[in-house]
Short mmCIF file of C-alpha atoms and ligand atoms in Angstrom, two decimals:
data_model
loop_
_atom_site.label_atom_id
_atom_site.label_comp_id
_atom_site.label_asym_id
_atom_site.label_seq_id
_atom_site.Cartn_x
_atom_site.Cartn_y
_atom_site.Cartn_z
CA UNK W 27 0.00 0.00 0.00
CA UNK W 28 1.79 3.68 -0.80
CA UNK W 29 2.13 5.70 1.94
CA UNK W 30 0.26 9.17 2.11
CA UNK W 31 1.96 11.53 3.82
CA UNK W 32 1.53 14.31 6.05
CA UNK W 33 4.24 16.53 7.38
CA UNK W 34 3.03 19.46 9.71
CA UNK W 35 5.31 22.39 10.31
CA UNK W 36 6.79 21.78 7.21
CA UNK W 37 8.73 25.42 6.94
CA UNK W 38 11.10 24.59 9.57
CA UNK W 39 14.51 23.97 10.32
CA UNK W 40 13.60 19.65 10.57
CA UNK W 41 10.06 19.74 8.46
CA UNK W 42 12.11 22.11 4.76
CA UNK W 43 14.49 18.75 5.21
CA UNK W 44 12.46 15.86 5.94
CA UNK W 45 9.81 16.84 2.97
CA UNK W 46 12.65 16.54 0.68
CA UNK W 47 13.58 13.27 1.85
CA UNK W 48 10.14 11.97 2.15
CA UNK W 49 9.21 12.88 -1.37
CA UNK W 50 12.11 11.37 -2.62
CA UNK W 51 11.12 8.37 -0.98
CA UNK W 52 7.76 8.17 -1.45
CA UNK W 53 6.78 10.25 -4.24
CA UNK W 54 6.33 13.87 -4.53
CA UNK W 55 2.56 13.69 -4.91
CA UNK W 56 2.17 11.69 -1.85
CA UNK W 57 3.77 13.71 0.82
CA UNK W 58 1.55 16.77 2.17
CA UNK W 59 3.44 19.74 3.21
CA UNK W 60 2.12 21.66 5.66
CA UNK W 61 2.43 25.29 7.87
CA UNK W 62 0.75 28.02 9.17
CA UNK W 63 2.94 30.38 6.88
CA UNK W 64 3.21 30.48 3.52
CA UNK W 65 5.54 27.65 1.63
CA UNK W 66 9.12 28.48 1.39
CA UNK W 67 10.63 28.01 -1.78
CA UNK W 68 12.33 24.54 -1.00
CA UNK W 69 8.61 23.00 -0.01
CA UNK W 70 6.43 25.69 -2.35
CA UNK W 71 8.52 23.92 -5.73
CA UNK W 72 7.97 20.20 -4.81
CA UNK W 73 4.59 18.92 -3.94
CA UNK W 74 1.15 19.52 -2.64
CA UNK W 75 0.75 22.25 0.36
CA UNK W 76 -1.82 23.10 2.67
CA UNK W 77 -2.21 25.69 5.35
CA UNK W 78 -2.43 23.95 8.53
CA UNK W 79 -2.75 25.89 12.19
CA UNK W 80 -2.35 23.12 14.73
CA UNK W 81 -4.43 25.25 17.51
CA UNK W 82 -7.39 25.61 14.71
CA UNK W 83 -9.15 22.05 15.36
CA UNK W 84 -11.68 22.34 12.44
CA UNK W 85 -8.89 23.06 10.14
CA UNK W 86 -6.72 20.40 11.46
CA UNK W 87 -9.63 17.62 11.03
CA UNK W 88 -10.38 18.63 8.07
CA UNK W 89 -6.65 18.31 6.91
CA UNK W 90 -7.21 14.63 8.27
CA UNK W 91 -10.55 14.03 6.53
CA UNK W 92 -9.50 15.22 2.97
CA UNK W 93 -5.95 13.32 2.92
CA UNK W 94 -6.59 10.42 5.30
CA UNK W 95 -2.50 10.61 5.93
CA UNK W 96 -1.15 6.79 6.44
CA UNK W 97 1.63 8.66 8.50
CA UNK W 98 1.79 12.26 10.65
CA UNK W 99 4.62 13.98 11.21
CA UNK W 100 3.87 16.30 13.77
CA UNK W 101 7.20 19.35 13.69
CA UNK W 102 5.00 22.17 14.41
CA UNK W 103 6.82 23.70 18.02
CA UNK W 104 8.19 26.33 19.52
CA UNK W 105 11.33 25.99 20.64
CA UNK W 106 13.74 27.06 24.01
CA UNK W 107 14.91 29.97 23.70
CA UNK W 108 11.53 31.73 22.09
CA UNK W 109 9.50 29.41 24.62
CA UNK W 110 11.25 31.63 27.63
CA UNK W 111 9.85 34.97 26.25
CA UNK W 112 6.31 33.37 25.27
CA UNK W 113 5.72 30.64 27.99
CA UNK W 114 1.98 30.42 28.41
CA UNK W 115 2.01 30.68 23.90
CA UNK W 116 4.84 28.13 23.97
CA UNK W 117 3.07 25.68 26.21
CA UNK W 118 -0.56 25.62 24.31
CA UNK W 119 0.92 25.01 20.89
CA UNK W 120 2.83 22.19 21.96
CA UNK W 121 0.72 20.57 23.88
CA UNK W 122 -2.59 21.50 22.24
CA UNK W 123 -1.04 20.98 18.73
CA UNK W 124 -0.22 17.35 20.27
CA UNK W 125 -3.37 16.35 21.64
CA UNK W 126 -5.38 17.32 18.51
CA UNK W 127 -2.92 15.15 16.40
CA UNK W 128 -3.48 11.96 18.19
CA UNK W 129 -6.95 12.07 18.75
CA UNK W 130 -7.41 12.39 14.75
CA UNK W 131 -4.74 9.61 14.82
CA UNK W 132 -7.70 7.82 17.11
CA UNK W 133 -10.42 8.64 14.69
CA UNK W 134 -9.01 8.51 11.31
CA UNK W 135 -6.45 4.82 12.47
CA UNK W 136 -3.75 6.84 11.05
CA UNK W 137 -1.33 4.10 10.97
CA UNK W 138 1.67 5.78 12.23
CA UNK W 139 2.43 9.26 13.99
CA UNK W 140 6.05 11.17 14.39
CA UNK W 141 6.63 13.23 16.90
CA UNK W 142 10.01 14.95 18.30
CA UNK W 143 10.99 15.46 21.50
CA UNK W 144 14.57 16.98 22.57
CA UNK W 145 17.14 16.43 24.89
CA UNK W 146 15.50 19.83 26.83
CA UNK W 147 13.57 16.94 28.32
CA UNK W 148 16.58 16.79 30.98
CA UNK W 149 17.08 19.09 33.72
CA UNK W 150 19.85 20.15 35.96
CA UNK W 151 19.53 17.25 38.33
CA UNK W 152 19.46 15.14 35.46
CA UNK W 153 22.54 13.08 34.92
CA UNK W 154 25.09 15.87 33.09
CA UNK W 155 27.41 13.06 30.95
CA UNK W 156 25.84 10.44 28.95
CA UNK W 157 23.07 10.74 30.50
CA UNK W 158 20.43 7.78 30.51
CA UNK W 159 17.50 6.90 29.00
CA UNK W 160 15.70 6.58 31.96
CA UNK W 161 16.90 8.87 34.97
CA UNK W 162 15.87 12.15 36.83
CA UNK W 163 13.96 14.78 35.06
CA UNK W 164 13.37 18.00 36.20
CA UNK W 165 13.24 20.20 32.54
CA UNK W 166 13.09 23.94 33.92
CA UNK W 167 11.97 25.69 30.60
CA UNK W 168 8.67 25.60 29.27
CA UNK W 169 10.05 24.02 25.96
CA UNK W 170 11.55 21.31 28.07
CA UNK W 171 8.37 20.42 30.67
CA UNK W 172 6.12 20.74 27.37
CA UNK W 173 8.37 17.84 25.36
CA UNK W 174 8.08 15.73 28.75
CA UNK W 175 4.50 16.04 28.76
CA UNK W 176 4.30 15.28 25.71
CA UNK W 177 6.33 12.07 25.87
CA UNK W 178 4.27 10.97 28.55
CA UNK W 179 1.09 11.70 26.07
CA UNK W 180 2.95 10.01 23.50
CA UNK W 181 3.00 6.35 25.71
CA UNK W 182 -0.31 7.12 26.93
CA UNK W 183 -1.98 6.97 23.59
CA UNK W 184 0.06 4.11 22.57
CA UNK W 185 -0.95 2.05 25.71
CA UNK W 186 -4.72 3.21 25.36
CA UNK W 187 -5.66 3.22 21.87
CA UNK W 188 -3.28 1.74 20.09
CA UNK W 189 -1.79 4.84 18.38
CA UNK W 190 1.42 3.80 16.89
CA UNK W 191 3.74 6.79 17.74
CA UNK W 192 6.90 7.46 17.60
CA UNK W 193 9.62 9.88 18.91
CA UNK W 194 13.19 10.93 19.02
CA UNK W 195 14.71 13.03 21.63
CA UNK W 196 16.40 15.28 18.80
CA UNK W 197 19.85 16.98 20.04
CA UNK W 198 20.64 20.64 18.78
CA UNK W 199 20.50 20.34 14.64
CA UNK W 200 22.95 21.48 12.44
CA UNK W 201 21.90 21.89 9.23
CA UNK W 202 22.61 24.07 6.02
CA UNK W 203 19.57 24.12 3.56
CA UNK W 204 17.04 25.80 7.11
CA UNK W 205 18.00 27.84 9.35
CA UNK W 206 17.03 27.11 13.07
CA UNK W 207 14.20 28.80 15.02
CA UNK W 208 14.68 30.16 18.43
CA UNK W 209 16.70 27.25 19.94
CA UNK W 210 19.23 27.41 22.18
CA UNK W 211 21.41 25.41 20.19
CA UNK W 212 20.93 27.71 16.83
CA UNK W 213 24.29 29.44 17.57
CA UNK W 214 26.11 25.86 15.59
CA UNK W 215 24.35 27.18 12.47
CA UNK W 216 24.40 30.68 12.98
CA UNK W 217 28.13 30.73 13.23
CA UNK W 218 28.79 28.92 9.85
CA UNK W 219 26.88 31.46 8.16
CA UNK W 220 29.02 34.04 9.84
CA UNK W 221 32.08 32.64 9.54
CA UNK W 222 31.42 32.43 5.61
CA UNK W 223 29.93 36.33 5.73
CA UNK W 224 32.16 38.03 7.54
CA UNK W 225 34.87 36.11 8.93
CA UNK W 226 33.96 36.18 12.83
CA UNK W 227 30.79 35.39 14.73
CA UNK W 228 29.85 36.14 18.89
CA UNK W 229 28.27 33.47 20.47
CA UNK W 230 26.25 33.87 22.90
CA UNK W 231 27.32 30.29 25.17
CA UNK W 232 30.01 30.52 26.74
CA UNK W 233 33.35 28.99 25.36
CA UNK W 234 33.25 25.72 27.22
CA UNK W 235 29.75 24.97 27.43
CA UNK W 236 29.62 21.33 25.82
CA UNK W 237 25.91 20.35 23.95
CA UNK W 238 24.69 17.67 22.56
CA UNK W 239 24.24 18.23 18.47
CA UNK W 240 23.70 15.99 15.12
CA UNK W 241 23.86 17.09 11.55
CA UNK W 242 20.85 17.14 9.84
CA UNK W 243 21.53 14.12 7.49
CA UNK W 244 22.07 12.10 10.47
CA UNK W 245 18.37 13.55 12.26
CA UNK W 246 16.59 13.00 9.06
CA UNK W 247 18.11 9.11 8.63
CA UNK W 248 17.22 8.47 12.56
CA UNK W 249 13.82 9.87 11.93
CA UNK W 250 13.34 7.82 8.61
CA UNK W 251 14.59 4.20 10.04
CA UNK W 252 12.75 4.90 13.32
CA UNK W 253 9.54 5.41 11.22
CA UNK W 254 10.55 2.11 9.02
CA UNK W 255 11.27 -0.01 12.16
CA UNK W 256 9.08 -3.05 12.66
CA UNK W 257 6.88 -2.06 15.83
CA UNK W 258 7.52 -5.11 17.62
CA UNK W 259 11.32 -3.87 17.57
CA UNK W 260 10.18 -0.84 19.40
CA UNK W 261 10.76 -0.81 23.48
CA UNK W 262 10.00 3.13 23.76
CA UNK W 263 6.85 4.84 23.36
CA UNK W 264 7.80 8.10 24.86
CA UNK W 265 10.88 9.49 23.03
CA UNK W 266 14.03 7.52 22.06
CA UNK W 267 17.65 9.28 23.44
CA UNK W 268 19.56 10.13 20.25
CA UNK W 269 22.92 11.41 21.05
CA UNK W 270 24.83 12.74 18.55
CA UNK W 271 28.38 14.06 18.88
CA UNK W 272 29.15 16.51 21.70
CA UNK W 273 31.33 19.46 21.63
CA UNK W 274 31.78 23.60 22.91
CA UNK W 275 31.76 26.67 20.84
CA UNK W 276 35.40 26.36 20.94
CA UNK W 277 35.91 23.58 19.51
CA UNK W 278 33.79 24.01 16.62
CA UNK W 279 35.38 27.95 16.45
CA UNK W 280 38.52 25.49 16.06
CA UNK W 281 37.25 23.22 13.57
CA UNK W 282 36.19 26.15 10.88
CA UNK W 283 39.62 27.36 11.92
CA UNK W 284 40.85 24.56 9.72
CA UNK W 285 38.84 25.73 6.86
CA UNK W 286 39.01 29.66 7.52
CA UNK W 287 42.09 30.68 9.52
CA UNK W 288 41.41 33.98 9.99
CA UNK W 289 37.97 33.30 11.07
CA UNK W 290 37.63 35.20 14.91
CA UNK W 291 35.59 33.90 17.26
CA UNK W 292 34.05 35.93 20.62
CA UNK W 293 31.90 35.42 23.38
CA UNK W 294 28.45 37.60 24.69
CA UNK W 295 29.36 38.27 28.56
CA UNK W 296 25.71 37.20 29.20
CA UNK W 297 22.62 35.05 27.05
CA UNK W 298 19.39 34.18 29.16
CA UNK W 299 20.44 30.97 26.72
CA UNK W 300 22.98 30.47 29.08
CA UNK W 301 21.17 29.04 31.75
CA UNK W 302 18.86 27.27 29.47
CA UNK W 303 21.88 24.88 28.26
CA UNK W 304 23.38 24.86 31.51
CA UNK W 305 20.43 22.99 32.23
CA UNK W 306 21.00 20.50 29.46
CA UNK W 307 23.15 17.28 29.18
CA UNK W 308 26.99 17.55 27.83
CA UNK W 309 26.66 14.07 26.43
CA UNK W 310 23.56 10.88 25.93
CA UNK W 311 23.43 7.52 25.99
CA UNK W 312 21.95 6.20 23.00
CA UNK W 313 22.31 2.51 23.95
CA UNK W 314 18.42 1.90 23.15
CA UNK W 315 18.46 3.11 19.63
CA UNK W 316 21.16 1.37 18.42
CA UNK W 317 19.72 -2.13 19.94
CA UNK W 318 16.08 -1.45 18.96
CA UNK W 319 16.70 -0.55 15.43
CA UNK W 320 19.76 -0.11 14.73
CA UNK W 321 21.02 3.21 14.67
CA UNK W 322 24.68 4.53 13.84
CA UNK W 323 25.71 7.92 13.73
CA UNK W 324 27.81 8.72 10.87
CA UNK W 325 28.78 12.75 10.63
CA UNK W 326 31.50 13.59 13.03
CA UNK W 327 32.29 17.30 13.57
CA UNK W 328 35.07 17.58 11.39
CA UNK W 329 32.72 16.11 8.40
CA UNK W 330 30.00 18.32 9.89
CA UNK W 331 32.44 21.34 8.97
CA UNK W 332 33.46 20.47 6.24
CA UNK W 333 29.69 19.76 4.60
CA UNK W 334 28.28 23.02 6.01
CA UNK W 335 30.62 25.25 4.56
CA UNK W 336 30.80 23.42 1.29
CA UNK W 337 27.56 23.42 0.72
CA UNK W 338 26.85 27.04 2.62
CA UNK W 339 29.41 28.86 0.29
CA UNK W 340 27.19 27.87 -2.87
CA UNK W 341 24.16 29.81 -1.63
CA UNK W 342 25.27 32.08 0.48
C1 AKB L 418 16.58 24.08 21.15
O1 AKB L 418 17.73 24.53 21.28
O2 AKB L 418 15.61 24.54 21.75
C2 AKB L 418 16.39 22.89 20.26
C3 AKB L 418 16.45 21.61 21.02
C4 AKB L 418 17.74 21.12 21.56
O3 AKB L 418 15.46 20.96 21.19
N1 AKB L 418 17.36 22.89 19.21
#
């Protein structure tokens, strides 16, 4: 049976990437793009588009009931750093945008629903280095409570009805063909673009403050071979730990050094982001995701580098 797609939040940073991929995969035709704004160019020249406004039920159902989507992927979010200056807004979209998803998963048997989660699921009495699957949570950002709640949704609906959902606790994304929007981890795209503009970028985390990250290839694969795993492979309901590679702003400063040796890095003397990824793990254990199906990681940093700015310096 072919696959009819529906991708939701399709403008952003993950959804401009994963249409691409999906349409490749599964035909152009057959994969739905979807946002509340208007298509940018990458999704506007490819395939089918609807306006979709996850808080808008009647629009959302209606979505459902004229595509009947085989599989939902659910990007529409907004993200740390933004999250902080519009809590209460920040909360209701995730959540709400959530619930109304897998109830039409309920009523329409979609047969399989995506949704991400993030490693602001941890909190600072979370464990700080590879840090578990299963451990202490206390997120203290709105973002972060909001992706735990909605992990716990996630399982719920999976144990009650039967939805068969899906989730990856995405690191910060590096990627070159979206730009990010309002993480705290955007400053490992923003500098790339910098570096390549005008030779020096400030960053607004300090020098040694280690993350989490993953290059975009790599988040699209894990999201792709998650969604193509056999359910019966699956352990986790709520949100698999993906880890990715960890490193600082000066190391990657370092890195494009390679490429650029004039390029000049600085440091902001203070971010409200700050605290956010203070909050955050330095490193995850993926164990889980590379028993249940599989995963590998393949991009490095130095191969992270070195694709960003070759492909950043053709369209920049
Ligand atoms: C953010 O920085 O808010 C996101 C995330 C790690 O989920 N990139």
């Amino acid at each position: 049976m072919s696959e009819k797609i529906l991708v939701i939040g399709a403008n952003g940073q993950i959804g401009t990437e994963l249409v691409t991929a999906l349409r490749g995969i599964h035909g152009a035709e057959n994969v739905i793009a979807s946002d509340i704004n208007s298509p940018n160019y990458a999704i506007r020249n490819s395939g089918p588009f609807e306006f979709a406004n996850v808080l808008d039920k009647d629009n959302l159902h209606h979505l459902f009931d004229k595509h009947r989507p085989t599989q939902v992927y659910l990007l529409a979010a907004i993200l740390s750093a933004v999250g902080e200056q519009k809590p209460k807004m920040a909360w209701d979209l995730n959540m709400t945008g959530l619930l109304h998803v897998l109830d039409f998963a309920v009523e329409f048997k979609t047969s399989k629903i995506f949704w991400p989660s993030s490693i602001a699921v941890f909190g600072p009495h979370s464990p700080q280095y590879n840090t578990p699957q299963y451990c202490v949570m206390d997120p203290n950002t709105v973002y972060g409570f909001s992706k735990l709640a909605g992990e716990r949704w996630c399982e719920y609906y999976y144990v009650k009805y039967g939805v068969d959902v899906r989730s990856l606790r995405y690191p910060g994304l590096i990627g070159w063909r979206a730009n990010p929007g309002g993480g705290t981890t955007d400053y490992a795209v923003h500098i790339f673009h910098e570096a390549l503009k005008k030779g020096k970028y400030q960053g607004f985390l300090s020098a040694q403050t280690a993350l989490p990250m993953m290059y975009m290839d790599d988040a699209i694969r894990a999201t792709i071979n998650l969604m193509d795993a056999p359910a019966e492979n699956l352990s986790i309901r709520s949100s698999y730990n993906l880890a990715g590679i960890s490193f600082t702003p000066e190391q990657l400063a370092e890195e494009i050094k390679k490429h650029i040796p004039d390029f000049e890095m600085s440091y902001a003397d203070s971010d409200p982001r700050q605290a956010i990824a203070d909050s955050w793990p330095k490193s995850i254990d993926d164990t889980q995701a590379q028993q249940d199906w599989g995963w590998q990681l393949d991009y490095d940093l130095a191969k992270i580098t070195g694709d960003m700015l070759t492909n950043l310096k053709k369209i920049i």
